[in-house]
């Protein structure tokens, strides 16, 4: 229900790095797109060269998260601790999104309040918040007294298939910006109708309040309801989102418990329509990804039906499973006339970055198995193993090799 298929595909690609005889982070860096290869693979969605911000995100995050220094500190920690091991992983994402045709309707009531309808559904992603802001921004072009209170005058109501017959779907991370552009177009039409009336009234007075302007518009039968249908052009229908994350975890070898010590995320939101909403979306997507990669295991019965009916058996992320230190930064990548007020999507792409938690856990397990191999308690390679999804406590504990105490004791007695 969030980034379906993209999350799994991204994770599969990351697993290639872990099977090669070199650092996974080095493999990722080597395989970064150049702008030419990006354009070859994604076509028009690649945009202009200045839009390709991933390499700068990658380098900036390495500095802000002290990635190299922490990697050395983790190596030292692992050398000095027998029963706990740490791992760190840096991950990036490239996510292609599509803008869809979206309707919008803005109506101004006789008291000056504003009612808005859009095709998108508010499901907690802040769509209505962004739409309200866009309406206040669009109508402020009239420049009446009292315009600073526009946001309080705007009310978004849920549309239906009769009032907006081409509402489309809510999904793909772009419904908010598409809905915002639709209402902006409606506001442009309303401003165009109201400006001549305002200029005529200003010939009789020095200033005019919004409410007075709307009352006069009603008396003169000005149409104060405007419908629009935003249709993205071919050059801006698709675009790419970029982000990166660094995650550090600590694994208890005796219990298999994984503690996420710190996560740093840097994500390109263009010029965010609402930084608070976008930060919430980035954090929420990442935490939901933690559930996918580390916790949310569903079991089935003999008939193949899911038999987990609640949080007693199906574990979702809680306050004790999110990163102990969680640093999220939005990159302002500047003006882009092809985007809706230069903004970019934030709903689904950050979900992919949660793979950094799983990969960091795998790095910690690799250190545990390396230690076990040095004791002579592990046959075969310590570096090649498959960590499933989700990486629950029993799975982590088993891969660390200390799930059976008797085997460990026999190994130590034999080595002595």
GROMACS .gro file of C-alpha atoms in nm:
model
  416
    1UNK     CA    1   0.000   0.000   0.000
    2UNK     CA    2   0.310   0.223  -0.008
    3UNK     CA    3   0.566   0.190  -0.286
    4UNK     CA    4   0.446  -0.162  -0.378
    5UNK     CA    5   0.712  -0.347  -0.577
    6UNK     CA    6   0.958  -0.057  -0.566
    7UNK     CA    7   1.067  -0.145  -0.213
    8UNK     CA    8   1.131  -0.509  -0.297
    9UNK     CA    9   1.306  -0.427  -0.624
   10UNK     CA   10   1.535  -0.175  -0.458
   11UNK     CA   11   1.623  -0.421  -0.183
   12UNK     CA   12   1.704  -0.699  -0.431
   13UNK     CA   13   1.945  -0.465  -0.609
   14UNK     CA   14   2.116  -0.383  -0.279
   15UNK     CA   15   2.176  -0.751  -0.204
   16UNK     CA   16   2.420  -0.774  -0.497
   17UNK     CA   17   2.667  -0.568  -0.295
   18UNK     CA   18   2.669  -0.807  -0.001
   19UNK     CA   19   2.776  -1.105  -0.212
   20UNK     CA   20   3.082  -0.936  -0.362
   21UNK     CA   21   3.429  -0.947  -0.196
   22UNK     CA   22   3.434  -0.572  -0.130
   23UNK     CA   23   3.262  -0.313   0.088
   24UNK     CA   24   2.892  -0.277   0.001
   25UNK     CA   25   2.916   0.102   0.025
   26UNK     CA   26   3.193   0.098  -0.236
   27UNK     CA   27   2.980  -0.113  -0.470
   28UNK     CA   28   2.695   0.136  -0.442
   29UNK     CA   29   2.922   0.432  -0.513
   30UNK     CA   30   3.074   0.261  -0.818
   31UNK     CA   31   2.729   0.190  -0.963
   32UNK     CA   32   2.597   0.545  -0.931
   33UNK     CA   33   2.434   0.679  -1.244
   34UNK     CA   34   2.605   0.946  -1.443
   35UNK     CA   35   2.363   1.197  -1.591
   36UNK     CA   36   2.406   1.031  -1.932
   37UNK     CA   37   2.319   0.684  -1.800
   38UNK     CA   38   2.030   0.830  -1.599
   39UNK     CA   39   1.891   0.989  -1.914
   40UNK     CA   40   1.938   0.666  -2.108
   41UNK     CA   41   1.750   0.464  -1.846
   42UNK     CA   42   1.474   0.709  -1.742
   43UNK     CA   43   1.441   0.925  -2.052
   44UNK     CA   44   1.259   1.255  -2.009
   45UNK     CA   45   1.201   1.184  -1.637
   46UNK     CA   46   1.572   1.246  -1.576
   47UNK     CA   47   1.512   1.617  -1.632
   48UNK     CA   48   1.797   1.865  -1.665
   49UNK     CA   49   2.152   1.795  -1.541
   50UNK     CA   50   2.108   2.034  -1.246
   51UNK     CA   51   1.812   1.827  -1.124
   52UNK     CA   52   2.037   1.524  -1.066
   53UNK     CA   53   2.118   1.592  -0.700
   54UNK     CA   54   2.192   1.237  -0.584
   55UNK     CA   55   2.572   1.261  -0.594
   56UNK     CA   56   2.571   1.581  -0.387
   57UNK     CA   57   2.320   1.423  -0.145
   58UNK     CA   58   2.546   1.116  -0.111
   59UNK     CA   59   2.855   1.325  -0.031
   60UNK     CA   60   2.676   1.575   0.192
   61UNK     CA   61   2.516   1.298   0.399
   62UNK     CA   62   2.853   1.129   0.446
   63UNK     CA   63   2.981   1.452   0.600
   64UNK     CA   64   2.675   1.544   0.810
   65UNK     CA   65   2.643   1.190   0.951
   66UNK     CA   66   3.021   1.149   1.007
   67UNK     CA   67   2.994   0.825   0.814
   68UNK     CA   68   3.366   0.749   0.775
   69UNK     CA   69   3.453   0.834   1.135
   70UNK     CA   70   3.163   0.628   1.272
   71UNK     CA   71   3.264   0.333   1.053
   72UNK     CA   72   3.606   0.332   1.221
   73UNK     CA   73   3.447   0.368   1.566
   74UNK     CA   74   3.218   0.073   1.496
   75UNK     CA   75   3.514  -0.141   1.394
   76UNK     CA   76   3.681  -0.056   1.723
   77UNK     CA   77   3.361  -0.131   1.917
   78UNK     CA   78   3.328  -0.472   1.751
   79UNK     CA   79   3.688  -0.562   1.836
   80UNK     CA   80   3.631  -0.482   2.204
   81UNK     CA   81   3.283  -0.630   2.257
   82UNK     CA   82   3.204  -1.000   2.254
   83UNK     CA   83   2.829  -1.008   2.307
   84UNK     CA   84   2.719  -0.701   2.113
   85UNK     CA   85   2.806  -0.602   1.758
   86UNK     CA   86   2.732  -0.293   1.557
   87UNK     CA   87   2.682  -0.230   1.187
   88UNK     CA   88   2.637   0.076   0.967
   89UNK     CA   89   2.496   0.114   0.618
   90UNK     CA   90   2.451   0.400   0.372
   91UNK     CA   91   2.169   0.368   0.120
   92UNK     CA   92   2.029   0.583  -0.159
   93UNK     CA   93   1.709   0.584  -0.362
   94UNK     CA   94   1.604   0.693  -0.710
   95UNK     CA   95   1.226   0.697  -0.742
   96UNK     CA   96   1.024   0.773  -1.055
   97UNK     CA   97   0.682   0.933  -0.996
   98UNK     CA   98   0.403   1.030  -1.235
   99UNK     CA   99   0.171   1.331  -1.225
  100UNK     CA  100  -0.188   1.257  -1.325
  101UNK     CA  101  -0.475   1.477  -1.449
  102UNK     CA  102  -0.656   1.611  -1.142
  103UNK     CA  103  -0.968   1.829  -1.097
  104UNK     CA  104  -1.019   2.112  -0.852
  105UNK     CA  105  -1.293   2.355  -0.757
  106UNK     CA  106  -1.277   2.676  -0.554
  107UNK     CA  107  -1.589   2.864  -0.447
  108UNK     CA  108  -1.610   3.193  -0.255
  109UNK     CA  109  -1.915   3.231  -0.032
  110UNK     CA  110  -2.093   3.559   0.037
  111UNK     CA  111  -1.921   3.606   0.376
  112UNK     CA  112  -1.577   3.578   0.215
  113UNK     CA  113  -1.508   3.225   0.330
  114UNK     CA  114  -1.372   2.983   0.071
  115UNK     CA  115  -1.480   2.625   0.005
  116UNK     CA  116  -1.246   2.393  -0.187
  117UNK     CA  117  -1.297   2.053  -0.348
  118UNK     CA  118  -1.023   1.835  -0.495
  119UNK     CA  119  -1.009   1.487  -0.642
  120UNK     CA  120  -0.751   1.364  -0.391
  121UNK     CA  121  -0.849   1.194  -0.065
  122UNK     CA  122  -0.696   1.307   0.264
  123UNK     CA  123  -0.554   0.994   0.429
  124UNK     CA  124  -0.314   1.161   0.671
  125UNK     CA  125  -0.057   1.267   0.411
  126UNK     CA  126  -0.133   1.639   0.456
  127UNK     CA  127  -0.305   1.683   0.119
  128UNK     CA  128  -0.573   1.916   0.253
  129UNK     CA  129  -0.314   2.120   0.445
  130UNK     CA  130  -0.115   2.183   0.127
  131UNK     CA  131  -0.433   2.256  -0.072
  132UNK     CA  132  -0.547   2.517   0.184
  133UNK     CA  133  -0.207   2.685   0.165
  134UNK     CA  134  -0.216   2.687  -0.215
  135UNK     CA  135  -0.562   2.849  -0.220
  136UNK     CA  136  -0.448   3.117   0.025
  137UNK     CA  137  -0.140   3.174  -0.190
  138UNK     CA  138  -0.338   3.187  -0.515
  139UNK     CA  139  -0.606   3.430  -0.397
  140UNK     CA  140  -0.355   3.657  -0.222
  141UNK     CA  141  -0.268   3.791  -0.570
  142UNK     CA  142  -0.579   4.012  -0.538
  143UNK     CA  143  -0.398   4.205  -0.260
  144UNK     CA  144  -0.694   4.311  -0.051
  145UNK     CA  145  -0.681   4.424   0.311
  146UNK     CA  146  -0.724   4.123   0.537
  147UNK     CA  147  -0.555   3.886   0.292
  148UNK     CA  148  -0.317   3.775   0.569
  149UNK     CA  149  -0.609   3.580   0.720
  150UNK     CA  150  -0.684   3.385   0.401
  151UNK     CA  151  -0.570   3.052   0.545
  152UNK     CA  152  -0.833   3.074   0.821
  153UNK     CA  153  -1.104   3.142   0.563
  154UNK     CA  154  -1.032   2.828   0.356
  155UNK     CA  155  -1.225   2.505   0.416
  156UNK     CA  156  -1.165   2.186   0.219
  157UNK     CA  157  -1.464   1.954   0.184
  158UNK     CA  158  -1.460   1.596   0.061
  159UNK     CA  159  -1.566   1.580  -0.301
  160UNK     CA  160  -1.764   1.292  -0.452
  161UNK     CA  161  -1.799   1.149  -0.802
  162UNK     CA  162  -2.087   1.386  -0.880
  163UNK     CA  163  -1.923   1.714  -0.783
  164UNK     CA  164  -1.587   1.618  -0.940
  165UNK     CA  165  -1.650   1.350  -1.199
  166UNK     CA  166  -1.285   1.288  -1.294
  167UNK     CA  167  -1.132   1.262  -0.949
  168UNK     CA  168  -0.900   0.975  -1.038
  169UNK     CA  169  -0.705   0.787  -0.772
  170UNK     CA  170  -0.513   0.894  -0.465
  171UNK     CA  171  -0.171   0.731  -0.492
  172UNK     CA  172   0.173   0.746  -0.644
  173UNK     CA  173   0.287   1.025  -0.406
  174UNK     CA  174   0.184   1.304  -0.645
  175UNK     CA  175  -0.185   1.359  -0.560
  176UNK     CA  176  -0.107   1.646  -0.321
  177UNK     CA  177   0.091   1.848  -0.573
  178UNK     CA  178  -0.153   1.770  -0.856
  179UNK     CA  179  -0.446   1.883  -0.640
  180UNK     CA  180  -0.255   2.197  -0.543
  181UNK     CA  181  -0.193   2.286  -0.906
  182UNK     CA  182  -0.561   2.224  -0.988
  183UNK     CA  183  -0.682   2.468  -0.721
  184UNK     CA  184  -0.412   2.719  -0.819
  185UNK     CA  185  -0.559   2.725  -1.169
  186UNK     CA  186  -0.906   2.778  -1.019
  187UNK     CA  187  -0.772   3.065  -0.810
  188UNK     CA  188  -0.617   3.224  -1.120
  189UNK     CA  189  -0.961   3.227  -1.285
  190UNK     CA  190  -1.120   3.385  -0.976
  191UNK     CA  191  -0.848   3.649  -0.948
  192UNK     CA  192  -0.895   3.736  -1.315
  193UNK     CA  193  -1.267   3.794  -1.252
  194UNK     CA  194  -1.218   3.996  -0.932
  195UNK     CA  195  -0.927   4.224  -1.029
  196UNK     CA  196  -1.134   4.452  -1.261
  197UNK     CA  197  -1.396   4.496  -0.988
  198UNK     CA  198  -1.130   4.575  -0.729
  199UNK     CA  199  -0.964   4.834  -0.953
  200UNK     CA  200  -1.299   5.004  -1.014
  201UNK     CA  201  -1.374   5.015  -0.640
  202UNK     CA  202  -1.029   5.156  -0.563
  203UNK     CA  203  -1.116   5.459  -0.776
  204UNK     CA  204  -1.368   5.549  -0.503
  205UNK     CA  205  -1.161   5.457  -0.193
  206UNK     CA  206  -0.800   5.414  -0.084
  207UNK     CA  207  -0.833   5.048   0.020
  208UNK     CA  208  -1.082   4.766   0.018
  209UNK     CA  209  -1.125   4.471   0.245
  210UNK     CA  210  -1.174   4.117   0.112
  211UNK     CA  211  -1.524   4.082   0.258
  212UNK     CA  212  -1.637   4.411   0.099
  213UNK     CA  213  -1.499   4.303  -0.239
  214UNK     CA  214  -1.686   3.971  -0.226
  215UNK     CA  215  -2.012   4.139  -0.118
  216UNK     CA  216  -1.989   4.373  -0.416
  217UNK     CA  217  -1.903   4.081  -0.646
  218UNK     CA  218  -2.224   3.907  -0.535
  219UNK     CA  219  -2.427   4.224  -0.601
  220UNK     CA  220  -2.280   4.246  -0.953
  221UNK     CA  221  -2.333   3.873  -1.025
  222UNK     CA  222  -1.964   3.789  -1.067
  223UNK     CA  223  -1.918   3.412  -1.094
  224UNK     CA  224  -1.732   3.320  -0.772
  225UNK     CA  225  -1.695   2.950  -0.838
  226UNK     CA  226  -1.423   2.815  -1.063
  227UNK     CA  227  -1.356   2.460  -1.179
  228UNK     CA  228  -1.027   2.346  -1.324
  229UNK     CA  229  -0.869   2.030  -1.459
  230UNK     CA  230  -0.492   2.015  -1.429
  231UNK     CA  231  -0.331   1.817  -1.711
  232UNK     CA  232   0.049   1.786  -1.684
  233UNK     CA  233   0.239   1.835  -2.007
  234UNK     CA  234   0.466   1.565  -2.147
  235UNK     CA  235   0.782   1.734  -2.021
  236UNK     CA  236   0.670   1.730  -1.656
  237UNK     CA  237   0.453   1.418  -1.628
  238UNK     CA  238   0.736   1.207  -1.485
  239UNK     CA  239   1.029   1.310  -1.267
  240UNK     CA  240   1.281   1.149  -1.032
  241UNK     CA  241   1.312   1.178  -0.654
  242UNK     CA  242   1.646   1.138  -0.477
  243UNK     CA  243   1.741   1.066  -0.119
  244UNK     CA  244   1.993   0.886   0.099
  245UNK     CA  245   2.011   0.744   0.452
  246UNK     CA  246   2.278   0.628   0.695
  247UNK     CA  247   2.172   0.389   0.972
  248UNK     CA  248   2.369   0.242   1.262
  249UNK     CA  249   2.238  -0.056   1.461
  250UNK     CA  250   2.349  -0.266   1.757
  251UNK     CA  251   2.272  -0.637   1.778
  252UNK     CA  252   2.260  -0.837   2.102
  253UNK     CA  253   2.411  -1.174   2.006
  254UNK     CA  254   2.243  -1.359   2.295
  255UNK     CA  255   1.887  -1.242   2.226
  256UNK     CA  256   1.893  -1.130   1.865
  257UNK     CA  257   1.749  -0.791   1.960
  258UNK     CA  258   1.836  -0.516   1.712
  259UNK     CA  259   1.851  -0.159   1.842
  260UNK     CA  260   1.855   0.122   1.586
  261UNK     CA  261   2.100   0.367   1.740
  262UNK     CA  262   2.087   0.638   1.477
  263UNK     CA  263   1.945   0.719   1.135
  264UNK     CA  264   2.033   1.020   0.921
  265UNK     CA  265   1.824   1.103   0.613
  266UNK     CA  266   1.880   1.367   0.347
  267UNK     CA  267   1.597   1.395   0.094
  268UNK     CA  268   1.541   1.623  -0.204
  269UNK     CA  269   1.194   1.783  -0.178
  270UNK     CA  270   1.261   2.053  -0.434
  271UNK     CA  271   1.108   2.363  -0.279
  272UNK     CA  272   0.876   2.202  -0.028
  273UNK     CA  273   0.511   2.312  -0.030
  274UNK     CA  274   0.507   2.249   0.347
  275UNK     CA  275   0.833   2.137   0.516
  276UNK     CA  276   0.654   2.019   0.830
  277UNK     CA  277   0.423   1.791   0.630
  278UNK     CA  278   0.708   1.662   0.413
  279UNK     CA  279   0.929   1.591   0.714
  280UNK     CA  280   0.643   1.389   0.864
  281UNK     CA  281   0.603   1.198   0.540
  282UNK     CA  282   0.975   1.118   0.522
  283UNK     CA  283   0.991   1.004   0.884
  284UNK     CA  284   0.666   0.808   0.856
  285UNK     CA  285   0.772   0.628   0.537
  286UNK     CA  286   1.106   0.535   0.692
  287UNK     CA  287   0.947   0.399   1.011
  288UNK     CA  288   0.693   0.204   0.807
  289UNK     CA  289   0.987   0.057   0.618
  290UNK     CA  290   1.142  -0.048   0.949
  291UNK     CA  291   0.827  -0.248   1.013
  292UNK     CA  292   0.857  -0.416   0.674
  293UNK     CA  293   1.226  -0.502   0.704
  294UNK     CA  294   1.255  -0.585   1.074
  295UNK     CA  295   0.925  -0.659   1.249
  296UNK     CA  296   0.608  -0.731   1.057
  297UNK     CA  297   0.610  -1.106   1.011
  298UNK     CA  298   0.278  -1.266   0.927
  299UNK     CA  299   0.225  -1.638   0.971
  300UNK     CA  300  -0.024  -1.857   0.791
  301UNK     CA  301  -0.217  -2.169   0.888
  302UNK     CA  302  -0.243  -2.497   0.698
  303UNK     CA  303  -0.501  -2.342   0.463
  304UNK     CA  304  -0.266  -2.059   0.371
  305UNK     CA  305  -0.470  -1.798   0.559
  306UNK     CA  306  -0.303  -1.533   0.771
  307UNK     CA  307  -0.349  -1.620   1.137
  308UNK     CA  308  -0.205  -1.303   1.293
  309UNK     CA  309  -0.504  -1.104   1.416
  310UNK     CA  310  -0.348  -0.826   1.624
  311UNK     CA  311  -0.035  -0.670   1.769
  312UNK     CA  312   0.006  -0.961   2.015
  313UNK     CA  313   0.140  -1.168   1.726
  314UNK     CA  314   0.194  -0.907   1.451
  315UNK     CA  315   0.451  -0.648   1.556
  316UNK     CA  316   0.441  -0.295   1.415
  317UNK     CA  317   0.698  -0.021   1.489
  318UNK     CA  318   0.655   0.148   1.827
  319UNK     CA  319   0.837   0.421   2.016
  320UNK     CA  320   1.101   0.172   2.134
  321UNK     CA  321   1.183   0.044   1.784
  322UNK     CA  322   1.234   0.372   1.597
  323UNK     CA  323   1.590   0.515   1.583
  324UNK     CA  324   1.719   0.647   1.915
  325UNK     CA  325   1.860   0.943   1.724
  326UNK     CA  326   1.666   1.040   1.414
  327UNK     CA  327   1.804   1.323   1.197
  328UNK     CA  328   1.604   1.418   0.888
  329UNK     CA  329   1.697   1.705   0.656
  330UNK     CA  330   1.518   1.832   0.347
  331UNK     CA  331   1.737   1.945   0.060
  332UNK     CA  332   1.613   2.259  -0.113
  333UNK     CA  333   1.720   2.195  -0.470
  334UNK     CA  334   1.603   2.530  -0.604
  335UNK     CA  335   1.360   2.667  -0.860
  336UNK     CA  336   1.220   2.433  -1.126
  337UNK     CA  337   0.949   2.565  -1.360
  338UNK     CA  338   0.845   2.211  -1.455
  339UNK     CA  339   0.731   2.130  -1.099
  340UNK     CA  340   0.429   2.257  -0.904
  341UNK     CA  341   0.587   2.564  -0.739
  342UNK     CA  342   0.920   2.376  -0.774
  343UNK     CA  343   0.807   2.108  -0.524
  344UNK     CA  344   0.866   1.730  -0.532
  345UNK     CA  345   0.690   1.426  -0.384
  346UNK     CA  346   0.765   1.291  -0.036
  347UNK     CA  347   0.516   1.009   0.032
  348UNK     CA  348   0.662   0.685  -0.100
  349UNK     CA  349   1.029   0.734  -0.203
  350UNK     CA  350   1.174   0.755   0.154
  351UNK     CA  351   1.026   0.410   0.226
  352UNK     CA  352   1.309   0.257   0.022
  353UNK     CA  353   1.570   0.409   0.252
  354UNK     CA  354   1.460   0.182   0.538
  355UNK     CA  355   1.662  -0.093   0.369
  356UNK     CA  356   1.961   0.076   0.536
  357UNK     CA  357   1.837  -0.067   0.870
  358UNK     CA  358   1.830  -0.419   0.729
  359UNK     CA  359   2.172  -0.383   0.564
  360UNK     CA  360   2.326  -0.240   0.883
  361UNK     CA  361   2.182  -0.537   1.075
  362UNK     CA  362   2.338  -0.771   0.822
  363UNK     CA  363   2.673  -0.598   0.870
  364UNK     CA  364   2.648  -0.648   1.247
  365UNK     CA  365   2.561  -1.016   1.202
  366UNK     CA  366   2.860  -1.055   0.970
  367UNK     CA  367   3.085  -0.927   1.250
  368UNK     CA  368   2.928  -1.176   1.492
  369UNK     CA  369   2.986  -1.463   1.252
  370UNK     CA  370   3.342  -1.347   1.190
  371UNK     CA  371   3.402  -1.370   1.565
  372UNK     CA  372   3.239  -1.711   1.578
  373UNK     CA  373   3.459  -1.827   1.289
  374UNK     CA  374   3.770  -1.710   1.474
  375UNK     CA  375   3.665  -1.930   1.767
  376UNK     CA  376   3.639  -2.228   1.534
  377UNK     CA  377   3.265  -2.254   1.601
  378UNK     CA  378   3.145  -2.181   1.248
  379UNK     CA  379   3.194  -2.400   0.945
  380UNK     CA  380   3.214  -2.245   0.599
  381UNK     CA  381   3.212  -1.875   0.513
  382UNK     CA  382   3.117  -1.621   0.776
  383UNK     CA  383   3.044  -1.349   0.522
  384UNK     CA  384   2.799  -1.529   0.292
  385UNK     CA  385   2.456  -1.584   0.443
  386UNK     CA  386   2.095  -1.489   0.372
  387UNK     CA  387   1.917  -1.257   0.614
  388UNK     CA  388   1.546  -1.282   0.550
  389UNK     CA  389   1.281  -1.012   0.553
  390UNK     CA  390   1.164  -0.934   0.812
  391UNK     CA  391   1.482  -0.980   1.019
  392UNK     CA  392   1.306  -1.070   1.343
  393UNK     CA  393   1.485  -1.148   1.671
  394UNK     CA  394   1.485  -1.529   1.631
  395UNK     CA  395   1.632  -1.504   1.279
  396UNK     CA  396   1.904  -1.260   1.387
  397UNK     CA  397   1.990  -1.469   1.692
  398UNK     CA  398   2.021  -1.787   1.485
  399UNK     CA  399   2.247  -1.624   1.227
  400UNK     CA  400   2.470  -1.485   1.501
  401UNK     CA  401   2.537  -1.851   1.590
  402UNK     CA  402   2.460  -1.841   1.962
  403UNK     CA  403   2.103  -1.966   1.945
  404UNK     CA  404   2.205  -2.305   2.090
  405UNK     CA  405   2.408  -2.256   2.409
  406UNK     CA  406   2.518  -2.622   2.420
  407UNK     CA  407   2.681  -2.595   2.077
  408UNK     CA  408   2.868  -2.284   2.184
  409UNK     CA  409   2.992  -2.446   2.507
  410UNK     CA  410   3.104  -2.759   2.326
  411UNK     CA  411   3.290  -2.540   2.076
  412UNK     CA  412   3.468  -2.344   2.349
  413UNK     CA  413   3.554  -2.661   2.546
  414UNK     CA  414   3.690  -2.819   2.229
  415UNK     CA  415   3.901  -2.513   2.143
  416UNK     CA  416   4.042  -2.505   2.498
   0.00000   0.00000   0.00000
